[in-house]
Amino acid sequence: MAGTTSPRPEVTSRVRRFSPAQRWVHRVTALLMGICVATAACLYLPQLAELVGRRALVVTVHEWSGLLLPAPFLAGLASRAFRGDLRLLNRFGPHDRAWLRRRNPHRRAGKFNAGQKLYAGWLAGAVLVMLGTGLLMWFTDLAPLAWRTGSTFVHDWLALALGVVIAGHVGMAWADPEARRGMRTGSVDPEWAERRHPLWRR
C-alpha cells in the first residue's frame, strides 16, 4: 500500500577485534604449542609412552614443533594489526595496576587486560628459554655436560609450568564464549566489549 513502510529488520552490529592475520598467528601458535605439550607428555609419562610407542618419532615431532614455535610470531610481524597488538601488550598503565587489584569492583581494561598482558609476556619468555634449553639438549656438542644437565632440569620444570599455565588459559577461554568467538570470527558483541574492555571499546 502506498505511503506505508515495511519494518526494517533489527541488525546487531559487531565490533572487529582481530584481523585474519592475528587469528592465524594465534591458531598456528596454539597448534604447535599443543603438539609440544602432547609429545612432552608422551615422553615423560610412562602410561602414555607405552600407549603411543614409537618414541623416536615422538622425539622428532617434539623437537621440530618446538623449533617452529617462533615462526608464527615472526610471520605475524608482517601484519600491521599484529604489530599494533604487540605494542598494546607491551604497555602497562595505571588502569592495568588497578585491574590487578581484584578488590576493585570497577576494573577497567583496554584491548587486553593486565592478566592477558602478563600471560603474553611470560609465555614469550618461557618459549625463548624452552627453545634455548631444547637446542642444548638436542645438539649435545654445543655445550659441556654440566650445561646440558642444567638445561634438562630447567626444560623439564618449565615444561610443567607451561602445561599448568596453558591449562589455565584454556579454562578461562572456555568460560568466556564471546572471547572465543572473537578469536574465531574476528568480531565481538559491543556489549561484551563495553563490559570487559571499556577503554578499548571507547
mmCIF file with all atom_site columns, C-alpha atoms in Angstrom:
data_model
loop_
_atom_site.group_PDB
_atom_site.id
_atom_site.type_symbol
_atom_site.label_atom_id
_atom_site.label_alt_id
_atom_site.label_comp_id
_atom_site.label_asym_id
_atom_site.label_entity_id
_atom_site.label_seq_id
_atom_site.pdbx_PDB_ins_code
_atom_site.Cartn_x
_atom_site.Cartn_y
_atom_site.Cartn_z
_atom_site.occupancy
_atom_site.B_iso_or_equiv
_atom_site.pdbx_formal_charge
_atom_site.auth_seq_id
_atom_site.auth_comp_id
_atom_site.auth_asym_id
_atom_site.auth_atom_id
_atom_site.pdbx_PDB_model_num
ATOM 1   C CA . MET A 1 1   ? 0.000  0.000   0.000  1.00 0.00 ? 1   MET A CA 1
ATOM 2   C CA . ALA A 1 2   ? 1.268  3.475   -0.867 1.00 0.00 ? 2   ALA A CA 1
ATOM 3   C CA . GLY A 1 3   ? 2.556  5.576   1.975  1.00 0.00 ? 3   GLY A CA 1
ATOM 4   C CA . THR A 1 4   ? 3.463  2.634   4.192  1.00 0.00 ? 4   THR A CA 1
ATOM 5   C CA . THR A 1 5   ? 6.922  1.450   5.007  1.00 0.00 ? 5   THR A CA 1
ATOM 6   C CA . SER A 1 6   ? 7.900  -2.067  5.877  1.00 0.00 ? 6   SER A CA 1
ATOM 7   C CA . PRO A 1 7   ? 9.603  -2.552  9.252  1.00 0.00 ? 7   PRO A CA 1
ATOM 8   C CA . ARG A 1 8   ? 13.367 -2.607  8.986  1.00 0.00 ? 8   ARG A CA 1
ATOM 9   C CA . PRO A 1 9   ? 14.992 -5.751  10.350 1.00 0.00 ? 9   PRO A CA 1
ATOM 10  C CA . GLU A 1 10  ? 16.942 -5.240  13.517 1.00 0.00 ? 10  GLU A CA 1
ATOM 11  C CA . VAL A 1 11  ? 20.658 -5.528  12.833 1.00 0.00 ? 11  VAL A CA 1
ATOM 12  C CA . THR A 1 12  ? 23.109 -6.152  15.627 1.00 0.00 ? 12  THR A CA 1
ATOM 13  C CA . SER A 1 13  ? 26.466 -4.704  14.685 1.00 0.00 ? 13  SER A CA 1
ATOM 14  C CA . ARG A 1 14  ? 29.569 -6.370  15.995 1.00 0.00 ? 14  ARG A CA 1
ATOM 15  C CA . VAL A 1 15  ? 32.929 -4.865  16.832 1.00 0.00 ? 15  VAL A CA 1
ATOM 16  C CA . ARG A 1 16  ? 36.003 -6.007  14.974 1.00 0.00 ? 16  ARG A CA 1
ATOM 17  C CA . ARG A 1 17  ? 38.617 -7.249  17.429 1.00 0.00 ? 17  ARG A CA 1
ATOM 18  C CA . PHE A 1 18  ? 41.144 -9.337  15.476 1.00 0.00 ? 18  PHE A CA 1
ATOM 19  C CA . SER A 1 19  ? 42.264 -9.386  11.855 1.00 0.00 ? 19  SER A CA 1
ATOM 20  C CA . PRO A 1 20  ? 42.705 -12.660 9.910  1.00 0.00 ? 20  PRO A CA 1
ATOM 21  C CA . ALA A 1 21  ? 46.489 -12.408 10.362 1.00 0.00 ? 21  ALA A CA 1
ATOM 22  C CA . GLN A 1 22  ? 46.148 -12.063 14.137 1.00 0.00 ? 22  GLN A CA 1
ATOM 23  C CA . ARG A 1 23  ? 43.827 -15.051 14.317 1.00 0.00 ? 23  ARG A CA 1
ATOM 24  C CA . TRP A 1 24  ? 46.083 -17.234 12.194 1.00 0.00 ? 24  TRP A CA 1
ATOM 25  C CA . VAL A 1 25  ? 49.111 -16.403 14.349 1.00 0.00 ? 25  VAL A CA 1
ATOM 26  C CA . HIS A 1 26  ? 47.122 -17.459 17.401 1.00 0.00 ? 26  HIS A CA 1
ATOM 27  C CA . ARG A 1 27  ? 45.850 -20.664 15.784 1.00 0.00 ? 27  ARG A CA 1
ATOM 28  C CA . VAL A 1 28  ? 49.187 -21.863 14.447 1.00 0.00 ? 28  VAL A CA 1
ATOM 29  C CA . THR A 1 29  ? 50.949 -20.987 17.710 1.00 0.00 ? 29  THR A CA 1
ATOM 30  C CA . ALA A 1 30  ? 48.279 -22.851 19.666 1.00 0.00 ? 30  ALA A CA 1
ATOM 31  C CA . LEU A 1 31  ? 48.624 -25.868 17.353 1.00 0.00 ? 31  LEU A CA 1
ATOM 32  C CA . LEU A 1 32  ? 52.410 -26.017 17.693 1.00 0.00 ? 32  LEU A CA 1
ATOM 33  C CA . MET A 1 33  ? 52.233 -25.475 21.448 1.00 0.00 ? 33  MET A CA 1
ATOM 34  C CA . GLY A 1 34  ? 49.622 -28.208 21.745 1.00 0.00 ? 34  GLY A CA 1
ATOM 35  C CA . ILE A 1 35  ? 51.849 -30.617 19.828 1.00 0.00 ? 35  ILE A CA 1
ATOM 36  C CA . CYS A 1 36  ? 54.788 -29.726 22.072 1.00 0.00 ? 36  CYS A CA 1
ATOM 37  C CA . VAL A 1 37  ? 52.778 -30.328 25.239 1.00 0.00 ? 37  VAL A CA 1
ATOM 38  C CA . ALA A 1 38  ? 51.213 -33.563 23.954 1.00 0.00 ? 38  ALA A CA 1
ATOM 39  C CA . THR A 1 39  ? 54.513 -35.054 22.785 1.00 0.00 ? 39  THR A CA 1
ATOM 40  C CA . ALA A 1 40  ? 56.230 -33.982 26.010 1.00 0.00 ? 40  ALA A CA 1
ATOM 41  C CA . ALA A 1 41  ? 53.547 -35.812 27.979 1.00 0.00 ? 41  ALA A CA 1
ATOM 42  C CA . CYS A 1 42  ? 54.125 -38.919 25.833 1.00 0.00 ? 42  CYS A CA 1
ATOM 43  C CA . LEU A 1 43  ? 57.859 -38.712 26.550 1.00 0.00 ? 43  LEU A CA 1
ATOM 44  C CA . TYR A 1 44  ? 57.631 -38.263 30.312 1.00 0.00 ? 44  TYR A CA 1
ATOM 45  C CA . LEU A 1 45  ? 54.535 -40.194 31.383 1.00 0.00 ? 45  LEU A CA 1
ATOM 46  C CA . PRO A 1 46  ? 55.148 -43.959 31.223 1.00 0.00 ? 46  PRO A CA 1
ATOM 47  C CA . GLN A 1 47  ? 51.470 -44.779 30.665 1.00 0.00 ? 47  GLN A CA 1
ATOM 48  C CA . LEU A 1 48  ? 51.275 -42.533 27.604 1.00 0.00 ? 48  LEU A CA 1
ATOM 49  C CA . ALA A 1 49  ? 54.678 -43.666 26.365 1.00 0.00 ? 49  ALA A CA 1
ATOM 50  C CA . GLU A 1 50  ? 53.543 -47.293 26.384 1.00 0.00 ? 50  GLU A CA 1
ATOM 51  C CA . LEU A 1 51  ? 50.234 -46.402 24.739 1.00 0.00 ? 51  LEU A CA 1
ATOM 52  C CA . VAL A 1 52  ? 51.780 -44.350 21.914 1.00 0.00 ? 52  VAL A CA 1
ATOM 53  C CA . GLY A 1 53  ? 55.081 -46.161 21.392 1.00 0.00 ? 53  GLY A CA 1
ATOM 54  C CA . ARG A 1 54  ? 57.433 -45.088 18.581 1.00 0.00 ? 54  ARG A CA 1
ATOM 55  C CA . ARG A 1 55  ? 59.484 -42.925 20.928 1.00 0.00 ? 55  ARG A CA 1
ATOM 56  C CA . ALA A 1 56  ? 61.955 -41.845 18.245 1.00 0.00 ? 56  ALA A CA 1
ATOM 57  C CA . LEU A 1 57  ? 59.131 -40.416 16.128 1.00 0.00 ? 57  LEU A CA 1
ATOM 58  C CA . VAL A 1 58  ? 57.609 -38.649 19.134 1.00 0.00 ? 58  VAL A CA 1
ATOM 59  C CA . VAL A 1 59  ? 61.001 -37.086 19.937 1.00 0.00 ? 59  VAL A CA 1
ATOM 60  C CA . THR A 1 60  ? 61.389 -35.864 16.357 1.00 0.00 ? 60  THR A CA 1
ATOM 61  C CA . VAL A 1 61  ? 57.897 -34.347 16.281 1.00 0.00 ? 61  VAL A CA 1
ATOM 62  C CA . HIS A 1 62  ? 58.532 -32.681 19.650 1.00 0.00 ? 62  HIS A CA 1
ATOM 63  C CA . GLU A 1 63  ? 61.847 -31.203 18.526 1.00 0.00 ? 63  GLU A CA 1
ATOM 64  C CA . TRP A 1 64  ? 60.570 -29.795 15.257 1.00 0.00 ? 64  TRP A CA 1
ATOM 65  C CA . SER A 1 65  ? 57.324 -28.408 16.671 1.00 0.00 ? 65  SER A CA 1
ATOM 66  C CA . GLY A 1 66  ? 59.364 -26.647 19.352 1.00 0.00 ? 66  GLY A CA 1
ATOM 67  C CA . LEU A 1 67  ? 61.827 -25.311 16.801 1.00 0.00 ? 67  LEU A CA 1
ATOM 68  C CA . LEU A 1 68  ? 58.967 -23.961 14.648 1.00 0.00 ? 68  LEU A CA 1
ATOM 69  C CA . LEU A 1 69  ? 57.142 -22.354 17.573 1.00 0.00 ? 69  LEU A CA 1
ATOM 70  C CA . PRO A 1 70  ? 58.530 -18.824 16.982 1.00 0.00 ? 70  PRO A CA 1
ATOM 71  C CA . ALA A 1 71  ? 57.673 -18.994 13.245 1.00 0.00 ? 71  ALA A CA 1
ATOM 72  C CA . PRO A 1 72  ? 54.029 -17.779 13.506 1.00 0.00 ? 72  PRO A CA 1
ATOM 73  C CA . PHE A 1 73  ? 55.153 -14.821 15.602 1.00 0.00 ? 73  PHE A CA 1
ATOM 74  C CA . LEU A 1 74  ? 57.857 -13.877 13.102 1.00 0.00 ? 74  LEU A CA 1
ATOM 75  C CA . ALA A 1 75  ? 55.428 -14.222 10.198 1.00 0.00 ? 75  ALA A CA 1
ATOM 76  C CA . GLY A 1 76  ? 52.880 -12.109 12.062 1.00 0.00 ? 76  GLY A CA 1
ATOM 77  C CA . LEU A 1 77  ? 55.292 -9.189  12.177 1.00 0.00 ? 77  LEU A CA 1
ATOM 78  C CA . ALA A 1 78  ? 54.386 -8.541  8.538  1.00 0.00 ? 78  ALA A CA 1
ATOM 79  C CA . SER A 1 79  ? 50.883 -7.574  9.744  1.00 0.00 ? 79  SER A CA 1
ATOM 80  C CA . ARG A 1 80  ? 50.342 -4.002  10.928 1.00 0.00 ? 80  ARG A CA 1
ATOM 81  C CA . ALA A 1 81  ? 47.439 -5.134  13.140 1.00 0.00 ? 81  ALA A CA 1
ATOM 82  C CA . PHE A 1 82  ? 49.614 -7.782  14.792 1.00 0.00 ? 82  PHE A CA 1
ATOM 83  C CA . ARG A 1 83  ? 52.386 -5.258  15.456 1.00 0.00 ? 83  ARG A CA 1
ATOM 84  C CA . GLY A 1 84  ? 49.793 -2.927  16.931 1.00 0.00 ? 84  GLY A CA 1
ATOM 85  C CA . ASP A 1 85  ? 48.668 -5.621  19.349 1.00 0.00 ? 85  ASP A CA 1
ATOM 86  C CA . LEU A 1 86  ? 52.274 -6.224  20.385 1.00 0.00 ? 86  LEU A CA 1
ATOM 87  C CA . ARG A 1 87  ? 52.617 -2.555  21.278 1.00 0.00 ? 87  ARG A CA 1
ATOM 88  C CA . LEU A 1 88  ? 49.458 -2.743  23.384 1.00 0.00 ? 88  LEU A CA 1
ATOM 89  C CA . LEU A 1 89  ? 50.652 -5.895  25.150 1.00 0.00 ? 89  LEU A CA 1
ATOM 90  C CA . ASN A 1 90  ? 53.975 -4.230  25.993 1.00 0.00 ? 90  ASN A CA 1
ATOM 91  C CA . ARG A 1 91  ? 52.382 -1.193  27.648 1.00 0.00 ? 91  ARG A CA 1
ATOM 92  C CA . PHE A 1 92  ? 51.383 -1.400  31.294 1.00 0.00 ? 92  PHE A CA 1
ATOM 93  C CA . GLY A 1 93  ? 49.406 1.613   32.513 1.00 0.00 ? 93  GLY A CA 1
ATOM 94  C CA . PRO A 1 94  ? 47.759 2.736   35.754 1.00 0.00 ? 94  PRO A CA 1
ATOM 95  C CA . HIS A 1 95  ? 44.497 1.037   34.762 1.00 0.00 ? 95  HIS A CA 1
ATOM 96  C CA . ASP A 1 96  ? 46.383 -2.268  34.486 1.00 0.00 ? 96  ASP A CA 1
ATOM 97  C CA . ARG A 1 97  ? 47.715 -1.937  38.023 1.00 0.00 ? 97  ARG A CA 1
ATOM 98  C CA . ALA A 1 98  ? 44.195 -1.126  39.179 1.00 0.00 ? 98  ALA A CA 1
ATOM 99  C CA . TRP A 1 99  ? 42.884 -4.161  37.276 1.00 0.00 ? 99  TRP A CA 1
ATOM 100 C CA . LEU A 1 100 ? 45.213 -6.438  39.237 1.00 0.00 ? 100 LEU A CA 1
ATOM 101 C CA . ARG A 1 101 ? 43.615 -5.290  42.491 1.00 0.00 ? 101 ARG A CA 1
ATOM 102 C CA . ARG A 1 102 ? 40.744 -7.731  42.419 1.00 0.00 ? 102 ARG A CA 1
ATOM 103 C CA . ARG A 1 103 ? 39.033 -5.870  45.275 1.00 0.00 ? 103 ARG A CA 1
ATOM 104 C CA . ASN A 1 104 ? 38.244 -3.094  42.822 1.00 0.00 ? 104 ASN A CA 1
ATOM 105 C CA . PRO A 1 105 ? 34.676 -3.742  41.544 1.00 0.00 ? 105 PRO A CA 1
ATOM 106 C CA . HIS A 1 106 ? 35.102 -1.379  38.583 1.00 0.00 ? 106 HIS A CA 1
ATOM 107 C CA . ARG A 1 107 ? 38.158 -2.765  36.862 1.00 0.00 ? 107 ARG A CA 1
ATOM 108 C CA . ARG A 1 108 ? 38.821 -1.176  33.503 1.00 0.00 ? 108 ARG A CA 1
ATOM 109 C CA . ALA A 1 109 ? 40.839 -2.663  30.675 1.00 0.00 ? 109 ALA A CA 1
ATOM 110 C CA . GLY A 1 110 ? 41.948 -1.714  27.204 1.00 0.00 ? 110 GLY A CA 1
ATOM 111 C CA . LYS A 1 111 ? 42.006 -4.201  24.366 1.00 0.00 ? 111 LYS A CA 1
ATOM 112 C CA . PHE A 1 112 ? 43.966 -6.548  26.640 1.00 0.00 ? 112 PHE A CA 1
ATOM 113 C CA . ASN A 1 113 ? 43.614 -6.668  30.397 1.00 0.00 ? 113 ASN A CA 1
ATOM 114 C CA . ALA A 1 114 ? 46.565 -6.859  32.766 1.00 0.00 ? 114 ALA A CA 1
ATOM 115 C CA . GLY A 1 115 ? 46.246 -10.630 33.146 1.00 0.00 ? 115 GLY A CA 1
ATOM 116 C CA . GLN A 1 116 ? 46.453 -11.143 29.392 1.00 0.00 ? 116 GLN A CA 1
ATOM 117 C CA . LYS A 1 117 ? 49.499 -8.870  29.203 1.00 0.00 ? 117 LYS A CA 1
ATOM 118 C CA . LEU A 1 118 ? 51.290 -10.775 31.971 1.00 0.00 ? 118 LEU A CA 1
ATOM 119 C CA . TYR A 1 119 ? 50.406 -14.092 30.346 1.00 0.00 ? 119 TYR A CA 1
ATOM 120 C CA . ALA A 1 120 ? 51.690 -12.980 26.934 1.00 0.00 ? 120 ALA A CA 1
ATOM 121 C CA . GLY A 1 121 ? 54.965 -11.676 28.372 1.00 0.00 ? 121 GLY A CA 1
ATOM 122 C CA . TRP A 1 122 ? 55.546 -14.752 30.493 1.00 0.00 ? 122 TRP A CA 1
ATOM 123 C CA . LEU A 1 123 ? 54.747 -17.086 27.605 1.00 0.00 ? 123 LEU A CA 1
ATOM 124 C CA . ALA A 1 124 ? 57.112 -15.271 25.239 1.00 0.00 ? 124 ALA A CA 1
ATOM 125 C CA . GLY A 1 125 ? 59.959 -15.531 27.757 1.00 0.00 ? 125 GLY A CA 1
ATOM 126 C CA . ALA A 1 126 ? 59.183 -19.167 28.515 1.00 0.00 ? 126 ALA A CA 1
ATOM 127 C CA . VAL A 1 127 ? 59.212 -20.089 24.812 1.00 0.00 ? 127 VAL A CA 1
ATOM 128 C CA . LEU A 1 128 ? 62.653 -18.496 24.374 1.00 0.00 ? 128 LEU A CA 1
ATOM 129 C CA . VAL A 1 129 ? 64.028 -20.353 27.398 1.00 0.00 ? 129 VAL A CA 1
ATOM 130 C CA . MET A 1 130 ? 62.498 -23.618 26.217 1.00 0.00 ? 130 MET A CA 1
ATOM 131 C CA . LEU A 1 131 ? 63.957 -23.094 22.756 1.00 0.00 ? 131 LEU A CA 1
ATOM 132 C CA . GLY A 1 132 ? 67.431 -22.392 24.124 1.00 0.00 ? 132 GLY A CA 1
ATOM 133 C CA . THR A 1 133 ? 67.478 -25.289 26.569 1.00 0.00 ? 133 THR A CA 1
ATOM 134 C CA . GLY A 1 134 ? 65.953 -27.596 23.976 1.00 0.00 ? 134 GLY A CA 1
ATOM 135 C CA . LEU A 1 135 ? 68.711 -26.798 21.483 1.00 0.00 ? 135 LEU A CA 1
ATOM 136 C CA . LEU A 1 136 ? 71.359 -27.586 24.104 1.00 0.00 ? 136 LEU A CA 1
ATOM 137 C CA . MET A 1 137 ? 69.668 -30.938 24.727 1.00 0.00 ? 137 MET A CA 1
ATOM 138 C CA . TRP A 1 138 ? 69.259 -31.665 21.014 1.00 0.00 ? 138 TRP A CA 1
ATOM 139 C CA . PHE A 1 139 ? 72.777 -30.760 19.906 1.00 0.00 ? 139 PHE A CA 1
ATOM 140 C CA . THR A 1 140 ? 74.873 -32.342 22.616 1.00 0.00 ? 140 THR A CA 1
ATOM 141 C CA . ASP A 1 141 ? 78.178 -30.949 21.342 1.00 0.00 ? 141 ASP A CA 1
ATOM 142 C CA . LEU A 1 142 ? 77.126 -27.321 21.789 1.00 0.00 ? 142 LEU A CA 1
ATOM 143 C CA . ALA A 1 143 ? 77.915 -27.165 25.499 1.00 0.00 ? 143 ALA A CA 1
ATOM 144 C CA . PRO A 1 144 ? 79.658 -29.127 28.274 1.00 0.00 ? 144 PRO A CA 1
ATOM 145 C CA . LEU A 1 145 ? 77.856 -31.802 30.258 1.00 0.00 ? 145 LEU A CA 1
ATOM 146 C CA . ALA A 1 146 ? 77.134 -29.527 33.219 1.00 0.00 ? 146 ALA A CA 1
ATOM 147 C CA . TRP A 1 147 ? 75.321 -27.077 30.972 1.00 0.00 ? 147 TRP A CA 1
ATOM 148 C CA . ARG A 1 148 ? 73.298 -29.827 29.334 1.00 0.00 ? 148 ARG A CA 1
ATOM 149 C CA . THR A 1 149 ? 72.327 -31.218 32.743 1.00 0.00 ? 149 THR A CA 1
ATOM 150 C CA . GLY A 1 150 ? 71.177 -27.805 33.876 1.00 0.00 ? 150 GLY A CA 1
ATOM 151 C CA . SER A 1 151 ? 69.302 -27.294 30.605 1.00 0.00 ? 151 SER A CA 1
ATOM 152 C CA . THR A 1 152 ? 67.465 -30.575 31.077 1.00 0.00 ? 152 THR A CA 1
ATOM 153 C CA . PHE A 1 153 ? 66.418 -29.555 34.603 1.00 0.00 ? 153 PHE A CA 1
ATOM 154 C CA . VAL A 1 154 ? 65.173 -26.129 33.503 1.00 0.00 ? 154 VAL A CA 1
ATOM 155 C CA . HIS A 1 155 ? 63.473 -27.518 30.386 1.00 0.00 ? 155 HIS A CA 1
ATOM 156 C CA . ASP A 1 156 ? 61.586 -30.199 32.297 1.00 0.00 ? 156 ASP A CA 1
ATOM 157 C CA . TRP A 1 157 ? 60.322 -27.996 35.124 1.00 0.00 ? 157 TRP A CA 1
ATOM 158 C CA . LEU A 1 158 ? 59.470 -25.085 32.853 1.00 0.00 ? 158 LEU A CA 1
ATOM 159 C CA . ALA A 1 159 ? 57.542 -27.507 30.623 1.00 0.00 ? 159 ALA A CA 1
ATOM 160 C CA . LEU A 1 160 ? 55.474 -28.499 33.665 1.00 0.00 ? 160 LEU A CA 1
ATOM 161 C CA . ALA A 1 161 ? 54.828 -24.839 34.491 1.00 0.00 ? 161 ALA A CA 1
ATOM 162 C CA . LEU A 1 162 ? 53.861 -24.169 30.873 1.00 0.00 ? 162 LEU A CA 1
ATOM 163 C CA . GLY A 1 163 ? 51.367 -27.019 30.951 1.00 0.00 ? 163 GLY A CA 1
ATOM 164 C CA . VAL A 1 164 ? 49.704 -25.622 34.080 1.00 0.00 ? 164 VAL A CA 1
ATOM 165 C CA . VAL A 1 165 ? 49.588 -22.034 32.794 1.00 0.00 ? 165 VAL A CA 1
ATOM 166 C CA . ILE A 1 166 ? 48.269 -23.055 29.368 1.00 0.00 ? 166 ILE A CA 1
ATOM 167 C CA . ALA A 1 167 ? 45.592 -25.191 31.032 1.00 0.00 ? 167 ALA A CA 1
ATOM 168 C CA . GLY A 1 168 ? 44.542 -22.099 32.992 1.00 0.00 ? 168 GLY A CA 1
ATOM 169 C CA . HIS A 1 169 ? 44.457 -20.045 29.794 1.00 0.00 ? 169 HIS A CA 1
ATOM 170 C CA . VAL A 1 170 ? 42.286 -22.624 28.046 1.00 0.00 ? 170 VAL A CA 1
ATOM 171 C CA . GLY A 1 171 ? 39.995 -22.847 31.072 1.00 0.00 ? 171 GLY A CA 1
ATOM 172 C CA . MET A 1 172 ? 39.449 -19.091 31.177 1.00 0.00 ? 172 MET A CA 1
ATOM 173 C CA . ALA A 1 173 ? 38.797 -19.020 27.424 1.00 0.00 ? 173 ALA A CA 1
ATOM 174 C CA . TRP A 1 174 ? 36.309 -21.859 27.763 1.00 0.00 ? 174 TRP A CA 1
ATOM 175 C CA . ALA A 1 175 ? 34.440 -19.890 30.423 1.00 0.00 ? 175 ALA A CA 1
ATOM 176 C CA . ASP A 1 176 ? 34.056 -16.886 28.084 1.00 0.00 ? 176 ASP A CA 1
ATOM 177 C CA . PRO A 1 177 ? 32.261 -17.928 24.861 1.00 0.00 ? 177 PRO A CA 1
ATOM 178 C CA . GLU A 1 178 ? 32.266 -14.399 23.433 1.00 0.00 ? 178 GLU A CA 1
ATOM 179 C CA . ALA A 1 179 ? 36.044 -14.142 23.798 1.00 0.00 ? 179 ALA A CA 1
ATOM 180 C CA . ARG A 1 180 ? 36.384 -17.452 21.935 1.00 0.00 ? 180 ARG A CA 1
ATOM 181 C CA . ARG A 1 181 ? 34.013 -16.218 19.259 1.00 0.00 ? 181 ARG A CA 1
ATOM 182 C CA . GLY A 1 182 ? 36.105 -13.086 18.880 1.00 0.00 ? 182 GLY A CA 1
ATOM 183 C CA . MET A 1 183 ? 39.211 -15.138 18.266 1.00 0.00 ? 183 MET A CA 1
ATOM 184 C CA . ARG A 1 184 ? 37.347 -17.467 15.918 1.00 0.00 ? 184 ARG A CA 1
ATOM 185 C CA . THR A 1 185 ? 35.483 -14.888 13.819 1.00 0.00 ? 185 THR A CA 1
ATOM 186 C CA . GLY A 1 186 ? 37.392 -11.677 14.493 1.00 0.00 ? 186 GLY A CA 1
ATOM 187 C CA . SER A 1 187 ? 34.443 -9.726  15.922 1.00 0.00 ? 187 SER A CA 1
ATOM 188 C CA . VAL A 1 188 ? 32.722 -9.466  19.299 1.00 0.00 ? 188 VAL A CA 1
ATOM 189 C CA . ASP A 1 189 ? 29.446 -8.243  20.713 1.00 0.00 ? 189 ASP A CA 1
ATOM 190 C CA . PRO A 1 190 ? 29.624 -4.499  21.545 1.00 0.00 ? 190 PRO A CA 1
ATOM 191 C CA . GLU A 1 191 ? 28.038 -5.043  24.964 1.00 0.00 ? 191 GLU A CA 1
ATOM 192 C CA . TRP A 1 192 ? 30.710 -7.605  25.826 1.00 0.00 ? 192 TRP A CA 1
ATOM 193 C CA . ALA A 1 193 ? 33.407 -5.195  24.661 1.00 0.00 ? 193 ALA A CA 1
ATOM 194 C CA . GLU A 1 194 ? 31.973 -2.382  26.771 1.00 0.00 ? 194 GLU A CA 1
ATOM 195 C CA . ARG A 1 195 ? 31.741 -4.631  29.814 1.00 0.00 ? 195 ARG A CA 1
ATOM 196 C CA . ARG A 1 196 ? 35.086 -6.412  29.592 1.00 0.00 ? 196 ARG A CA 1
ATOM 197 C CA . HIS A 1 197 ? 37.292 -3.910  27.708 1.00 0.00 ? 197 HIS A CA 1
ATOM 198 C CA . PRO A 1 198 ? 35.681 -0.486  28.103 1.00 0.00 ? 198 PRO A CA 1
ATOM 199 C CA . LEU A 1 199 ? 38.827 1.556   27.419 1.00 0.00 ? 199 LEU A CA 1
ATOM 200 C CA . TRP A 1 200 ? 39.340 -0.219  24.105 1.00 0.00 ? 200 TRP A CA 1
ATOM 201 C CA . ARG A 1 201 ? 35.654 -0.012  23.141 1.00 0.00 ? 201 ARG A CA 1
ATOM 202 C CA . ARG A 1 202 ? 35.606 3.746   23.642 1.00 0.00 ? 202 ARG A CA 1
#
